[in-house]
Structures are given as structure tokens and as C-alpha cells.
Tab-separated table of C-alpha atoms and ligand atoms in Angstrom:
chain	number	residue	atom	x	y	z
A	1	UNK	CA	-17.011	8.196	-25.373
A	2	UNK	CA	-13.940	8.128	-27.595
A	3	UNK	CA	-13.223	11.863	-27.474
A	4	UNK	CA	-14.345	12.315	-23.941
A	5	UNK	CA	-11.599	12.763	-21.385
A	6	UNK	CA	-12.504	10.462	-18.517
A	7	UNK	CA	-13.017	12.301	-15.257
A	8	UNK	CA	-12.219	10.420	-12.075
A	9	UNK	CA	-12.547	11.573	-8.482
A	10	UNK	CA	-10.450	9.468	-6.118
A	11	UNK	CA	-11.623	9.704	-2.520
A	12	UNK	CA	-9.563	8.376	0.371
A	13	UNK	CA	-8.476	8.979	3.953
A	14	UNK	CA	-4.809	9.424	2.997
A	15	UNK	CA	-2.637	10.763	0.200
A	16	UNK	CA	1.172	10.708	0.208
A	17	UNK	CA	2.974	13.004	0.908
A	18	UNK	CA	0.285	15.354	2.221
A	19	UNK	CA	-1.277	12.943	4.720
A	20	UNK	CA	0.231	9.484	4.934
A	21	UNK	CA	0.015	6.628	7.392
A	22	UNK	CA	0.583	3.569	5.236
A	23	UNK	CA	0.338	1.980	1.806
A	24	UNK	CA	-3.124	3.418	1.166
A	25	UNK	CA	-1.590	6.899	1.064
A	26	UNK	CA	1.142	5.762	-1.317
A	27	UNK	CA	-1.414	4.371	-3.743
A	28	UNK	CA	-3.571	7.500	-3.691
A	29	UNK	CA	-0.455	9.647	-4.154
A	30	UNK	CA	0.737	7.730	-7.213
A	31	UNK	CA	-2.265	6.352	-9.106
A	32	UNK	CA	-3.750	9.719	-10.206
A	33	UNK	CA	-0.393	10.858	-11.578
A	34	UNK	CA	-0.166	7.702	-13.654
A	35	UNK	CA	-3.776	8.149	-14.804
A	36	UNK	CA	-2.996	11.679	-15.861
A	37	UNK	CA	-0.223	10.355	-18.076
A	38	UNK	CA	-2.864	8.177	-19.740
A	39	UNK	CA	-4.762	11.414	-20.431
A	40	UNK	CA	-7.441	11.079	-17.764
A	41	UNK	CA	-8.628	13.954	-15.616
A	42	UNK	CA	-7.964	12.398	-12.213
A	43	UNK	CA	-8.437	14.345	-8.975
A	44	UNK	CA	-8.170	13.476	-5.310
A	45	UNK	CA	-10.293	14.396	-2.303
A	46	UNK	CA	-9.283	13.914	1.364
A	47	UNK	CA	-10.183	15.373	4.756
A	48	UNK	CA	-8.240	18.493	5.777
A	49	UNK	CA	-6.631	17.055	8.919
A	50	UNK	CA	-5.149	19.331	11.521
A	51	UNK	CA	-1.807	17.638	10.928
A	52	UNK	CA	-1.556	18.820	7.307
A	53	UNK	CA	0.923	21.601	6.646
A	54	UNK	CA	-1.082	24.296	4.859
A	55	UNK	CA	1.914	26.400	3.838
A	56	UNK	CA	4.199	23.605	2.773
A	57	UNK	CA	1.606	22.254	0.366
A	58	UNK	CA	0.299	25.682	-0.726
A	59	UNK	CA	-3.278	24.867	0.133
A	60	UNK	CA	-5.833	27.516	-0.810
A	61	UNK	CA	-9.455	28.087	0.008
A	62	UNK	CA	-11.815	27.514	-2.925
A	63	UNK	CA	-15.284	27.296	-1.396
A	64	UNK	CA	-16.849	28.501	1.842
A	65	UNK	CA	-19.877	27.279	3.743
A	66	UNK	CA	-20.822	24.452	1.425
A	67	UNK	CA	-23.878	22.697	2.755
A	68	UNK	CA	-23.657	19.035	3.763
A	69	UNK	CA	-27.057	18.104	5.151
A	70	UNK	CA	-27.619	20.451	8.081
A	71	UNK	CA	-23.934	21.028	8.449
A	72	UNK	CA	-21.366	22.797	6.280
A	73	UNK	CA	-17.759	22.559	5.143
A	74	UNK	CA	-15.067	24.714	3.625
A	75	UNK	CA	-13.262	23.350	0.629
A	76	UNK	CA	-9.551	23.831	0.027
A	77	UNK	CA	-7.402	22.960	-2.947
A	78	UNK	CA	-3.830	22.263	-3.972
A	79	UNK	CA	-2.032	19.932	-6.372
A	80	UNK	CA	-0.050	16.796	-5.679
A	81	UNK	CA	3.620	17.845	-5.456
A	82	UNK	CA	5.437	17.621	-8.808
A	83	UNK	CA	2.232	17.184	-10.718
A	84	UNK	CA	-0.877	18.950	-11.943
A	85	UNK	CA	-3.209	16.549	-10.133
A	86	UNK	CA	-5.776	18.606	-8.183
A	87	UNK	CA	-6.284	17.657	-4.537
A	88	UNK	CA	-9.382	18.879	-2.686
A	89	UNK	CA	-9.404	19.019	1.088
A	90	UNK	CA	-12.569	19.136	3.154
A	91	UNK	CA	-12.359	21.298	6.233
A	92	UNK	CA	-14.626	20.602	9.170
A	93	UNK	CA	-14.174	20.521	12.947
A	94	UNK	CA	-14.278	16.711	12.856
A	95	UNK	CA	-10.909	16.614	11.082
A	96	UNK	CA	-9.069	19.138	13.209
A	97	UNK	CA	-7.244	16.562	15.341
A	98	UNK	CA	-3.482	16.226	15.016
A	99	UNK	CA	-3.645	12.550	14.094
A	100	UNK	CA	-5.099	11.189	10.884
A	101	UNK	CA	-6.639	8.152	12.565
A	102	UNK	CA	-7.546	7.870	16.217
A	103	UNK	CA	-5.453	4.727	16.596
A	104	UNK	CA	-3.156	2.454	14.588
A	105	UNK	CA	-6.041	0.607	12.952
A	106	UNK	CA	-8.360	3.572	12.339
A	107	UNK	CA	-11.104	1.654	14.087
A	108	UNK	CA	-11.759	3.902	17.034
A	109	UNK	CA	-15.438	4.738	17.483
A	110	UNK	CA	-14.782	8.455	17.072
A	111	UNK	CA	-13.638	7.712	13.533
A	112	UNK	CA	-17.145	6.594	12.535
A	113	UNK	CA	-18.669	10.069	12.592
A	114	UNK	CA	-15.611	11.554	11.046
A	115	UNK	CA	-15.587	9.304	7.979
A	116	UNK	CA	-19.319	9.005	7.599
A	117	UNK	CA	-19.419	12.767	7.375
A	118	UNK	CA	-16.470	12.749	4.979
A	119	UNK	CA	-18.268	10.269	2.688
A	120	UNK	CA	-21.229	12.593	2.515
A	121	UNK	CA	-19.113	15.713	2.092
A	122	UNK	CA	-17.284	14.187	-0.886
A	123	UNK	CA	-20.515	14.273	-2.877
A	124	UNK	CA	-21.714	17.637	-1.604
A	125	UNK	CA	-18.275	19.108	-2.328
A	126	UNK	CA	-18.294	17.835	-5.899
A	127	UNK	CA	-21.383	19.702	-6.768
A	128	UNK	CA	-20.096	22.887	-5.177
A	129	UNK	CA	-16.954	22.935	-7.325
A	130	UNK	CA	-18.913	21.828	-10.344
A	131	UNK	CA	-16.724	18.845	-11.086
A	132	UNK	CA	-18.892	16.045	-12.406
A	133	UNK	CA	-16.762	12.898	-12.612
A	134	UNK	CA	-17.651	9.831	-14.633
A	135	UNK	CA	-16.434	7.683	-11.790
A	136	UNK	CA	-16.108	8.257	-8.077
A	137	UNK	CA	-13.336	5.911	-7.023
A	138	UNK	CA	-13.753	5.068	-3.337
A	139	UNK	CA	-11.059	3.504	-1.183
A	140	UNK	CA	-11.509	1.446	1.971
A	141	UNK	CA	-14.239	1.816	4.564
A	142	UNK	CA	-13.535	5.505	5.224
A	143	UNK	CA	-15.218	6.468	1.962
A	144	UNK	CA	-17.442	3.423	1.414
A	145	UNK	CA	-20.676	5.048	2.550
A	146	UNK	CA	-20.627	7.351	-0.478
A	147	UNK	CA	-21.569	4.406	-2.729
A	148	UNK	CA	-24.785	3.890	-0.789
A	149	UNK	CA	-25.530	7.619	-0.505
A	150	UNK	CA	-25.495	7.938	-4.290
A	151	UNK	CA	-28.329	5.420	-4.390
A	152	UNK	CA	-30.325	6.971	-1.580
A	153	UNK	CA	-29.925	10.592	-0.505
A	154	UNK	CA	-28.494	11.704	-3.847
A	155	UNK	CA	-30.572	9.413	-6.021
A	156	UNK	CA	-32.962	12.003	-7.368
A	157	UNK	CA	-30.392	14.677	-7.984
A	158	UNK	CA	-29.739	14.908	-11.733
A	159	UNK	CA	-26.194	16.042	-11.079
A	160	UNK	CA	-25.232	12.602	-9.814
A	161	UNK	CA	-27.356	10.447	-12.125
A	162	UNK	CA	-24.620	9.226	-14.457
A	163	UNK	CA	-21.879	8.827	-11.875
A	164	UNK	CA	-20.553	5.283	-11.372
A	165	UNK	CA	-18.590	3.990	-8.429
A	166	UNK	CA	-15.554	1.776	-8.070
A	167	UNK	CA	-14.730	0.574	-4.587
A	168	UNK	CA	-11.167	-0.520	-3.886
A	169	UNK	CA	-10.461	-2.733	-0.900
A	170	UNK	CA	-6.967	-2.058	0.365
A	171	UNK	CA	-7.458	-3.954	3.551
A	172	UNK	CA	-10.481	-6.094	4.339
A	173	UNK	CA	-9.531	-6.393	7.982
A	174	UNK	CA	-10.342	-2.762	8.695
A	175	UNK	CA	-14.091	-2.617	8.212
A	176	UNK	CA	-14.887	0.493	10.161
A	177	UNK	CA	-15.523	0.594	13.876
A	178	UNK	CA	-18.080	-1.920	15.078
A	179	UNK	CA	-21.541	-0.472	15.284
A	180	UNK	CA	-24.795	-0.930	13.519
A	181	UNK	CA	-23.272	-0.646	10.115
A	182	UNK	CA	-20.367	-2.373	8.509
A	183	UNK	CA	-19.099	0.235	6.075
A	184	UNK	CA	-16.717	-2.121	4.311
A	185	UNK	CA	-19.649	-4.453	3.588
A	186	UNK	CA	-21.808	-1.605	2.350
A	187	UNK	CA	-19.106	-0.433	-0.009
A	188	UNK	CA	-18.787	-3.936	-1.426
A	189	UNK	CA	-22.534	-4.262	-1.901
A	190	UNK	CA	-23.291	-0.804	-3.233
A	191	UNK	CA	-20.405	0.030	-5.538
A	192	UNK	CA	-20.875	-0.676	-9.233
A	193	UNK	CA	-17.568	-2.528	-9.368
A	194	UNK	CA	-15.216	-3.697	-6.647
A	195	UNK	CA	-11.531	-4.448	-6.764
A	196	UNK	CA	-8.721	-5.239	-4.431
A	197	UNK	CA	-5.017	-4.629	-4.769
A	198	UNK	CA	-3.712	-7.948	-6.061
A	199	UNK	CA	-5.173	-10.875	-8.016
A	200	UNK	CA	-4.183	-13.395	-5.319
A	201	UNK	CA	-5.885	-11.406	-2.534
A	202	UNK	CA	-9.007	-11.031	-4.724
A	203	UNK	CA	-9.277	-14.832	-4.663
A	204	UNK	CA	-8.214	-15.304	-1.057
A	205	UNK	CA	-10.901	-13.014	0.333
A	206	UNK	CA	-13.586	-15.341	-1.001
A	207	UNK	CA	-12.407	-17.943	1.531
A	208	UNK	CA	-13.248	-18.157	5.201
A	209	UNK	CA	-9.588	-17.895	6.164
A	210	UNK	CA	-9.095	-14.497	4.530
A	211	UNK	CA	-12.654	-13.211	4.149
A	212	UNK	CA	-12.701	-11.494	7.566
A	213	UNK	CA	-16.359	-12.464	7.903
A	214	UNK	CA	-17.319	-10.878	4.580
A	215	UNK	CA	-16.648	-13.855	2.296
A	216	UNK	CA	-20.348	-14.461	1.672
A	217	UNK	CA	-20.992	-10.838	0.818
A	218	UNK	CA	-17.988	-10.856	-1.471
A	219	UNK	CA	-19.232	-14.039	-3.125
A	220	UNK	CA	-22.384	-12.151	-4.111
A	221	UNK	CA	-20.228	-9.680	-6.035
A	222	UNK	CA	-17.801	-12.263	-7.373
A	223	UNK	CA	-18.522	-11.412	-11.005
A	224	UNK	CA	-17.792	-7.774	-10.312
A	225	UNK	CA	-14.700	-8.332	-8.159
A	226	UNK	CA	-11.277	-7.710	-9.685
A	227	UNK	CA	-7.653	-7.790	-8.547
A	228	UNK	CA	-5.227	-5.101	-9.712
A	229	UNK	CA	-1.698	-5.071	-8.402
A	230	UNK	CA	-0.452	-1.786	-6.998
A	231	UNK	CA	2.633	-0.214	-8.438
A	232	UNK	CA	5.341	1.746	-6.662
A	233	UNK	CA	6.633	5.215	-7.424
A	234	UNK	CA	9.653	4.177	-9.454
A	235	UNK	CA	11.034	7.729	-9.554
A	236	UNK	CA	10.879	8.193	-5.811
A	237	UNK	CA	12.270	4.727	-5.210
A	238	UNK	CA	15.207	4.662	-7.552
A	239	UNK	CA	18.675	3.696	-6.283
A	240	UNK	CA	20.248	5.512	-9.240
A	241	UNK	CA	18.919	8.924	-8.230
A	242	UNK	CA	17.718	8.555	-4.622
A	243	UNK	CA	18.740	11.691	-2.685
A	244	UNK	CA	18.299	10.028	0.685
A	245	UNK	CA	21.019	7.419	0.333
A	246	UNK	CA	24.750	7.770	0.670
A	247	UNK	CA	25.757	6.035	-2.567
A	248	UNK	CA	23.679	5.783	-5.727
A	249	UNK	CA	23.928	2.590	-7.749
A	250	UNK	CA	22.258	0.581	-10.490
A	251	UNK	CA	22.180	-3.013	-11.696
A	252	UNK	CA	25.490	-2.351	-13.440
A	253	UNK	CA	27.162	-0.994	-10.317
A	254	UNK	CA	25.620	-3.211	-7.645
A	255	UNK	CA	28.978	-3.583	-5.926
A	256	UNK	CA	28.590	0.020	-4.742
A	257	UNK	CA	25.522	-0.909	-2.704
A	258	UNK	CA	27.852	-1.976	0.108
A	259	UNK	CA	28.684	1.666	0.865
A	260	UNK	CA	25.076	2.076	1.972
A	261	UNK	CA	25.349	-0.947	4.222
A	262	UNK	CA	28.353	0.342	6.127
A	263	UNK	CA	26.780	3.797	6.326
A	264	UNK	CA	23.636	2.271	7.794
A	265	UNK	CA	25.619	0.233	10.311
A	266	UNK	CA	27.357	3.411	11.373
A	267	UNK	CA	24.158	5.380	11.650
A	268	UNK	CA	22.374	2.701	13.675
A	269	UNK	CA	25.338	1.771	15.839
A	270	UNK	CA	25.536	-1.791	14.558
A	271	UNK	CA	29.044	-3.345	14.522
A	272	UNK	CA	30.714	-2.261	11.270
A	273	UNK	CA	31.191	-5.300	9.035
A	274	UNK	CA	30.801	-5.136	5.279
A	275	UNK	CA	30.604	-8.914	4.915
A	276	UNK	CA	27.794	-9.694	7.312
A	277	UNK	CA	24.284	-9.896	5.856
A	278	UNK	CA	22.046	-7.003	6.873
A	279	UNK	CA	18.346	-7.819	7.121
A	280	UNK	CA	15.809	-4.983	6.914
A	281	UNK	CA	12.133	-4.522	7.678
A	282	UNK	CA	10.021	-1.381	7.314
A	283	UNK	CA	6.388	-1.658	8.276
A	284	UNK	CA	3.468	-0.655	10.426
A	285	UNK	CA	3.844	-2.778	13.556
A	286	UNK	CA	0.354	-4.248	13.564
A	287	UNK	CA	-1.134	-7.744	13.852
A	288	UNK	CA	-1.407	-8.131	10.085
A	289	UNK	CA	2.307	-7.783	9.545
A	290	UNK	CA	3.313	-10.886	11.519
A	291	UNK	CA	6.413	-9.403	13.140
A	292	UNK	CA	5.860	-11.588	16.200
A	293	UNK	CA	7.245	-14.462	14.112
A	294	UNK	CA	10.630	-12.863	14.715
A	295	UNK	CA	11.624	-14.441	18.024
A	296	UNK	CA	14.835	-14.539	20.018
A	297	UNK	CA	15.834	-17.654	18.101
A	298	UNK	CA	16.568	-15.324	15.192
A	299	UNK	CA	19.495	-13.931	17.157
A	300	UNK	CA	21.325	-17.183	16.350
A	301	UNK	CA	21.427	-16.344	12.667
A	302	UNK	CA	24.587	-14.875	11.266
A	303	UNK	CA	23.214	-11.473	10.295
A	304	UNK	CA	22.222	-8.058	11.594
A	305	UNK	CA	18.653	-6.755	11.711
A	306	UNK	CA	17.402	-3.200	11.172
A	307	UNK	CA	13.680	-2.636	11.802
A	308	UNK	CA	11.750	0.591	11.321
A	309	UNK	CA	8.105	1.429	11.955
A	310	UNK	CA	5.384	2.388	14.399
A	311	UNK	CA	2.145	0.771	15.465
A	312	UNK	CA	0.643	-1.184	18.303
A	313	UNK	CA	2.485	-0.853	21.589
A	314	UNK	CA	2.653	-4.632	22.207
A	315	UNK	CA	4.299	-5.227	18.826
A	316	UNK	CA	6.760	-2.395	19.363
A	317	UNK	CA	7.614	-3.624	22.863
A	318	UNK	CA	8.352	-7.183	21.738
A	319	UNK	CA	10.825	-5.958	19.139
A	320	UNK	CA	12.430	-3.445	21.498
A	321	UNK	CA	12.968	-6.266	23.946
A	322	UNK	CA	14.946	-8.191	21.339
A	323	UNK	CA	17.023	-5.118	20.588
A	324	UNK	CA	17.690	-4.643	24.274
A	325	UNK	CA	18.798	-8.223	24.742
A	326	UNK	CA	20.921	-8.473	21.577
A	327	UNK	CA	22.132	-4.935	20.875
A	328	UNK	CA	24.783	-6.066	18.392
A	329	UNK	CA	22.180	-7.934	16.317
A	330	UNK	CA	18.928	-5.993	16.383
A	331	UNK	CA	18.276	-2.295	15.917
A	332	UNK	CA	14.658	-1.266	16.254
A	333	UNK	CA	13.560	2.284	15.457
A	334	UNK	CA	10.050	3.202	16.514
A	335	UNK	CA	9.239	6.116	14.266
A	336	UNK	CA	8.195	7.197	10.835
A	337	UNK	CA	11.285	8.277	8.930
A	338	UNK	CA	11.251	8.338	5.130
A	339	UNK	CA	14.988	8.901	4.812
A	340	UNK	CA	15.866	6.032	7.100
A	341	UNK	CA	13.422	3.806	5.220
A	342	UNK	CA	15.335	4.505	1.996
A	343	UNK	CA	18.625	3.909	3.778
A	344	UNK	CA	17.350	0.521	4.910
A	345	UNK	CA	16.201	-0.466	1.408
A	346	UNK	CA	19.574	0.561	0.026
A	347	UNK	CA	21.705	-0.744	2.890
A	348	UNK	CA	20.082	-4.143	3.452
A	349	UNK	CA	20.851	-7.419	1.681
A	350	UNK	CA	17.621	-9.115	2.679
A	351	UNK	CA	14.192	-7.649	3.364
A	352	UNK	CA	11.472	-9.288	5.494
A	353	UNK	CA	7.689	-9.285	5.002
A	354	UNK	CA	6.235	-12.102	7.161
A	355	UNK	CA	2.595	-10.980	6.905
A	356	UNK	CA	-0.399	-12.969	8.127
A	357	UNK	CA	-2.218	-11.601	5.113
A	358	UNK	CA	-1.156	-8.962	2.627
A	359	UNK	CA	-3.555	-7.333	0.174
A	360	UNK	CA	-0.636	-6.118	-1.926
A	361	UNK	CA	2.341	-4.965	0.081
A	362	UNK	CA	4.641	-2.335	-1.318
A	363	UNK	CA	7.884	-2.789	0.592
A	364	UNK	CA	8.813	-6.087	-1.080
A	365	UNK	CA	8.623	-4.346	-4.471
A	366	UNK	CA	10.690	-1.423	-3.243
A	367	UNK	CA	13.249	-3.820	-1.762
A	368	UNK	CA	13.647	-5.612	-5.111
A	369	UNK	CA	14.203	-2.278	-6.791
A	370	UNK	CA	17.110	-1.692	-4.400
A	371	UNK	CA	18.644	-5.152	-4.841
A	372	UNK	CA	17.569	-6.307	-1.383
A	373	UNK	CA	16.212	-9.854	-1.582
A	374	UNK	CA	12.706	-10.253	-0.125
A	375	UNK	CA	11.969	-13.129	2.243
A	376	UNK	CA	8.192	-13.122	2.476
A	377	UNK	CA	5.195	-15.215	3.358
A	378	UNK	CA	3.481	-16.576	0.225
A	379	UNK	CA	0.209	-14.717	0.614
A	380	UNK	CA	-1.803	-12.103	-1.319
A	381	UNK	CA	0.229	-9.572	-3.217
A	382	UNK	CA	3.467	-10.998	-1.844
A	383	UNK	CA	2.741	-14.189	-3.748
A	384	UNK	CA	1.961	-12.203	-6.894
A	385	UNK	CA	5.112	-10.079	-6.815
A	386	UNK	CA	7.909	-12.303	-5.510
A	387	UNK	CA	9.072	-15.138	-7.771
A	388	UNK	CA	9.884	-17.791	-5.260
A	389	UNK	CA	13.278	-19.457	-5.013
A	390	UNK	CA	11.763	-22.909	-4.500
A	391	UNK	CA	9.473	-22.605	-7.539
A	392	UNK	CA	12.421	-21.409	-9.491
A	393	UNK	CA	14.433	-24.482	-8.456
A	394	UNK	CA	11.623	-26.722	-9.649
A	395	UNK	CA	11.559	-24.947	-12.984
A	396	UNK	CA	15.303	-25.304	-13.219
A	397	UNK	CA	15.326	-28.972	-12.303
A	398	UNK	CA	12.700	-29.812	-14.853
A	399	UNK	CA	14.361	-27.766	-17.561
A	400	UNK	CA	17.365	-28.978	-19.476
A	401	UNK	CA	20.552	-27.444	-20.890
A	402	UNK	CA	21.039	-23.710	-20.466
A	403	UNK	CA	17.679	-23.187	-18.795
A	404	UNK	CA	18.656	-25.523	-15.995
A	405	UNK	CA	21.359	-23.144	-14.865
A	406	UNK	CA	19.260	-20.050	-15.029
A	407	UNK	CA	17.796	-18.841	-11.797
A	408	UNK	CA	14.531	-17.019	-12.237
A	409	UNK	CA	13.684	-16.243	-8.646
A	410	UNK	CA	13.515	-12.744	-7.166
A	411	UNK	CA	13.146	-13.815	-3.536
A	412	UNK	CA	12.298	-16.551	-1.053
A	413	UNK	CA	8.854	-17.399	0.290
A	414	UNK	CA	7.407	-19.534	3.063
A	415	UNK	CA	3.913	-21.027	3.034
A	416	UNK	CA	2.566	-21.272	6.570
A	417	UNK	CA	2.328	-18.549	9.173
A	418	UNK	CA	4.883	-20.184	11.371
A	419	UNK	CA	8.052	-18.921	13.019
A	420	UNK	CA	10.112	-22.059	12.254
A	421	UNK	CA	9.264	-22.012	8.568
A	422	UNK	CA	10.148	-18.362	8.415
A	423	UNK	CA	13.410	-18.999	10.277
A	424	UNK	CA	14.413	-21.818	7.922
A	425	UNK	CA	13.631	-19.724	4.867
A	426	UNK	CA	15.762	-16.877	6.148
A	427	UNK	CA	18.487	-19.418	6.911
A	428	UNK	CA	18.341	-20.620	3.293
A	429	UNK	CA	18.593	-17.031	2.087
A	430	UNK	CA	21.683	-16.520	4.237
A	431	UNK	CA	23.252	-19.713	2.878
A	432	UNK	CA	22.856	-18.459	-0.663
A	433	UNK	CA	24.140	-15.041	0.362
A	434	UNK	CA	27.329	-16.430	1.958
A	435	UNK	CA	28.056	-19.427	-0.265
A	436	UNK	CA	26.634	-18.730	-3.718
A	437	UNK	CA	27.512	-15.122	-4.500
A	438	UNK	CA	26.855	-15.532	-8.232
A	439	UNK	CA	23.385	-16.885	-7.639
A	440	UNK	CA	22.786	-14.063	-5.165
A	441	UNK	CA	23.770	-11.497	-7.758
A	442	UNK	CA	21.375	-13.136	-10.209
A	443	UNK	CA	18.518	-12.868	-7.695
A	444	UNK	CA	19.290	-9.190	-7.237
A	445	UNK	CA	19.378	-8.530	-10.963
A	446	UNK	CA	16.143	-10.429	-11.497
A	447	UNK	CA	14.480	-8.188	-8.919
A	448	UNK	CA	15.895	-5.019	-10.422
A	449	UNK	CA	14.487	-5.986	-13.821
A	450	UNK	CA	10.887	-6.302	-12.642
A	451	UNK	CA	8.442	-3.664	-13.830
A	452	UNK	CA	6.561	-2.416	-10.765
A	453	UNK	CA	5.741	0.963	-12.292
A	454	UNK	CA	2.303	2.514	-11.880
A	455	UNK	CA	1.893	2.709	-15.627
A	456	UNK	CA	1.010	-0.961	-15.792
A	457	UNK	CA	-1.496	-0.728	-12.925
A	458	UNK	CA	-3.019	2.516	-14.182
A	459	UNK	CA	-3.827	0.826	-17.490
A	460	UNK	CA	-5.691	-1.870	-15.573
A	461	UNK	CA	-7.678	0.767	-13.678
A	462	UNK	CA	-8.493	2.495	-16.941
A	463	UNK	CA	-9.973	-0.777	-18.189
A	464	UNK	CA	-12.182	-0.988	-15.102
A	465	UNK	CA	-13.339	2.611	-15.430
A	466	UNK	CA	-14.268	1.941	-19.046
A	467	UNK	CA	-16.096	-1.205	-18.070
A	468	UNK	CA	-18.103	0.842	-15.585
A	469	UNK	CA	-19.159	3.321	-18.214
A	470	UNK	CA	-20.210	0.703	-20.695
A	471	UNK	CA	-22.649	-0.706	-18.150
A	472	UNK	CA	-26.009	0.982	-17.688
A	473	UNK	CA	-27.301	-1.105	-14.855
A	474	UNK	CA	-30.085	0.380	-12.760
A	475	UNK	CA	-29.067	0.899	-9.213
A	476	UNK	CA	-31.056	-0.166	-6.226
A	477	UNK	CA	-29.829	0.478	-2.713
A	478	UNK	CA	-28.611	-2.438	-0.613
A	479	UNK	CA	-27.675	-2.789	3.002
A	480	UNK	CA	-26.083	-5.757	4.688
B	501	GLC	C1	-2.963	-1.679	2.811
B	501	GLC	C2	-2.557	-3.142	2.694
B	501	GLC	C3	-1.313	-3.310	1.819
B	501	GLC	C4	-1.492	-2.554	0.510
B	501	GLC	C5	-1.878	-1.113	0.782
B	501	GLC	C6	-2.113	-0.323	-0.470
B	501	GLC	O1	-2.044	-0.977	3.589
B	501	GLC	O2	-2.302	-3.683	3.968
B	501	GLC	O3	-1.090	-4.663	1.537
B	501	GLC	O4	-0.292	-2.598	-0.209
B	501	GLC	O5	-3.056	-1.063	1.549
B	501	GLC	O6	-3.120	-0.875	-1.284
């Protein structure tokens, strides 16, 4: 195995920037590049959605009329922008729609056929292009069925005999549309190894509170369940070189960050004021993200809010109502806008992530990279990535001498999913911001120093891939 270049096929419903809805796309867009730097042959396969821009991404036909059961597909190919990572796209009438998912949660019944077919086509496509990976790395329920198919329909085909599967859970709450089968559960049961996107979430999902009904099934795979923190694209999210923001800055020139704040106020029509704290939030407006904790009481706080995202209508409406009532305090933009997202990271002082649950969460890491202090709920990946102010105080109180004065925190966290707790935590953040500028600066610098690069995560994935190949367990099909 030593001289063998590991071959990995990463299958998913999204890949940034070609087809992105949320964090899943960001992971699939970044992980293979980082794996390539570790000398792996990593490739990506996604559906060829109608929304994908064929010319912009220079997508070319590589295989016609490839059989998938009684049906057939065409296979297209390109590379991830700024890389040599091959991306395969499966063309079929099922994917022609303009939207990636049929609704904000990808759980519309029409998505079942679409992704079940995709899961099958991944394997059929592989053989057609003669790429035989060591590992097929499946992500979320959209691709989960492939793990079972390898043990059933494809079981006797020599081509697939040695292939192992890793199944990554990005979000346990989306299990595939209700029907006879629970694809999430099947992925968990049938994959050779399973992981999720942070160590804390890997433990949480074994409990009833976070298990989304699958805690017992997960318990069966406990020995084969891992937690690997996602990284962020530290080149794309870099305040020193970011092309989207008005003023570049670094840890050494943090005072320049303020230029981005006033620019953002101007752009959003918030009252210009360089001294007021600006609080940002960029997210999908869905149940998971807990934005309903932001109530009209928050208008009492001495700060301005800038929110960006799209999602469920009810969530969007509640926030728009706040903006309507308090136009000088809240700006709410219902859209997907990469540039504005960067402007909010760079222009905000504080960044909110009040999630009910959070498998990993990427925005809190991006915020820290831009010197915006995260105020987050202590759950899942948020707990793993934000060093909490209150823990830091405890460390400091118990330490003596120099250590006692050193602040280690990178943000503030609250424990319970509760609007008052969230409010008080944000209030504490604002107190530090207004009255302890040196401590604030320290928090910012602590955040900027964190290593959230994909290199670290990719090395963890490499370990899992190797673990898979050192196992020669016989596979027997399982259903839930
Ligand atoms: C999902 C999760 C989010 C995670 C992302 C990438 O969107 O909700 O927490 O960061 O997947 O793994």
C-alpha cells in the first residue's frame, strides 16, 4: 500500500462553487483539494443540475448513454476551479430542474427518486470511466444508498469487490423524505466506516436529544463512528487578500477593519456610526439555525444587526418583521450573496450562531478569521471551535501570576436553547466591546491565530481512509 496513490471518489449533492446551497457544498469543494495536496487522487461526482453553468465551468461530455439499470445517463467532466481535482457530473432528466433541492430542506418527495437514481448512477458511472477508487466517500442521505447497493446489486461484480465506503453525516436531521426507507439510516448501517463533522456532534448524536430518532442505529456503529472537524477555505476567506471587501487587513492592522464597518453601514442603509457594535449573521434560515431566538427584545441592545440568508418563509418573515419595525437597528437581506457575506464577516464586530444543533458550522470559523467575535450556542461543532469566554475566565481565575491576566477565549457561548440566555450573552459581549477594548482586541487576535485550515482535517480523513483499507471485513447487506 505504501507506494499506491490512494484513489478516493467523493460523492455528494453539492460542490462549491459549481452547485452550492450550504456548508455541505463548501466541504465537498475544499476537502478534495486538500487531499490532493497530501498526494491522494481525489475526485468528485455530483448530479448535473439544470442550474449549473456549463460554459462558466467548462464542462465537457466524456461518456454517452451509460447504462444504469434499465435507464441511462450521460457523463460530463470538469475540474474544480483553481485546481486539478476532477469533477464528474451525471446528466439525466431527473436533474434538469433549476433548483438543486426541491425545497429548503431537500426533503421533498420528488427528491427521493432523484437521489436514489444518483446513488446508483455514481457506481455505474465509475465503471464507465474506468476509475476504480479505493474508497467511495458518501455524504449525507442523497448518496447513502450507494453503500447498500455495493453489497447487493453490485456485490458480484469484480470491479467493485475491493471498494470500501465511508459515510459522512453532515446533518442527521435531513434523513431523506419519509417513505419506506430511511436513507440516512441505511448509510449508517451499510457503510464500512461512518463519521460526522465534529467530535462533539459525534457524541451528541448518540443521545436521544440529538439522535433524531437514529440514536439506537448509531449506537450499533459506535465503534466505527468518528468525528472530524471541517476546515474552511483559508485562501478564500482571508481578510488580507479578500477581493470582496473594501479594506484588507490582518492581525497587525486590525484597526483598519473599521473601514469595512462603515462601508457596510453605507451599503445597507444603517445609520453611519463607527463606534457602534455591528452584529452579523449569515445562514440558511431554517429551524436548525435557531434564528427565532432573536426577538424584538434584541432591539434594546446598543448595536446594529446585519442578517443575510434564505430559507423557510416563516423564518424569513419573522426577521423581516423586525427589520420593518426597527429599521435603524436591523437589516435583513433575503438572498444568497457571496460578496455581501464577506462584507458582513469583515464589517461586523460580533457574529451570531444560535443553533439548536450544529454538526460543525462554518461561519463561526470564518468570523474568527475576520476578527469578528462569535456569540454561539455551545453545541456540536460550535462547542469544538469556539473557546468560550466563561471557561477562559475560570482558567484565568484558577491560574496565578501572568497566566491570570491572559485571556484565552475566542468567543462567547450560551448553554441552553433559550432567548434570554442568548440575549444576556450578547449583552456581555457588548459590555466587553464597549468597556474593555484591550480584552476585545485579545479575543480578536486569539481567533485570528486559530488554525481552521483544511490541511488539518484532510490528514484526519486520510487516517480514516487508511483504516478502511487495512480492514478486510466481509460485507453483508443490512436494512433498518
Ligand atoms: C451541514 C451542517 C453544518 C456543517 C455542514 C458541513 O450544513 O448543518 O453544521 O458545517 O453541513 O459539514
